[in-house]
Amino acid sequence: MLQMLLIMLQGSVVSLEVFFLTLLFSLPLGLPVAAGRMSKNIFISQITNVFMLIIRGTPLMLQLIFVYFAPYHLFHLSYDRFTAAIIALSINYAAYFAEIYRGGIESISQGQYEAAKVLGYTKTQTFFRIILPQVVKRIIPAMGNEVITLVKDTALVQVIGVAELLHVAQTTSSRLFSTMPIFVAGVFYFIMNWAVSVAFRLIEKQLSYYR
């Protein structure tokens, strides 16, 4: 049992690496995507809409396979599976985060922009000093849902051979002829999601300054 838990812990480390690296790249990447979605330039907004439609309209598993295999078949370029997993997940989640950002930004009343303009704020100052703090507070619940989903979606990277938690659990289960590793993996995912839920609850509490 101890040996099995140690193996599962190694797999969970890979899952956590995928999780944190995906957040590291997808959270900032979602901002320019959201800006493109809201752009008044028809060409930019249409290109962004097509991108969003493709990413949100196709399975993440298919995107993982495409990102890993397509560069080799199209350009004879190859890179490791872990990198491919991070690229695919980051692009996928950037699209979803972009919609959350857009919803938060568009929920701010136009009067606040006008008031900031009267006070002499530039557009950049208005966004970062007035709009963005309010947007962050409003999008926390939706962001929490997406981040919890990301924890579970890390299991999909096994489709391109990344040995994350569920992959390790399935391999161990086959070797031991037991379903126990699968249930243990479920406990690991539950603990990770519980930690994410607690973290976002604390963030919401810290940002509840209007109450």
Phi, psi and omega in degrees: 000317180297318179297320179295318180296322178295320178295319179294323178297322177297319177294323180292330176297317178296318178299318179293323177298315178299317181299306185290322179292323177297315177298318182303321183266324186283326181299309177288328181295332179295333181296307178296329176294317177297320178297319177295322179297325183264000184299143176280347175285116186299320182298312181295316182294322180291318177299317179295320179297319178296316177302313180297320181296318180293313184293316182277347183260359179236151182295144177299324179299319178295322179295321177299314180296317181297312183297327181279318187266327186300314181303324180290315183287330183270320186233005182058036176253140179223148176211170188289161185296320182298315178299317179299320180297317181294318180298311182296314180294321181295317179295316181299311184285334175299323179295318180288319178296325180299319179293324176294316177300315182299316178298320180292317181294317182286348178280347179281131183294147180297334180300329180291323176295317181294319179296319179295322179295319178297324181281358176092013178284142173282170179298321179294314179297320179300315183293311187280332183263334185244309187283308186302316178301323178288322179297315180303315181297320185284331186266357183305313180300316180294321178296321179301318178298316181293321181293321176297319177297322179299320178305315181285327181289344176299337179294337183288342183292348177294343181296335176252017171091013177281126185277072177271191189303308184293322178299314178297319180297317180293319179296315179295321179298318179293322182289323183267354184054046182215147177271358182304316179302327179294316179293323177296319177300320177299321177295319179299315179297320179299316180297318180295317179291326176297317179297319178296317180298317179296317180300315181288329176295320178294321178297315178300320180295320180292329183267004182275048184281353178271352183279000000 
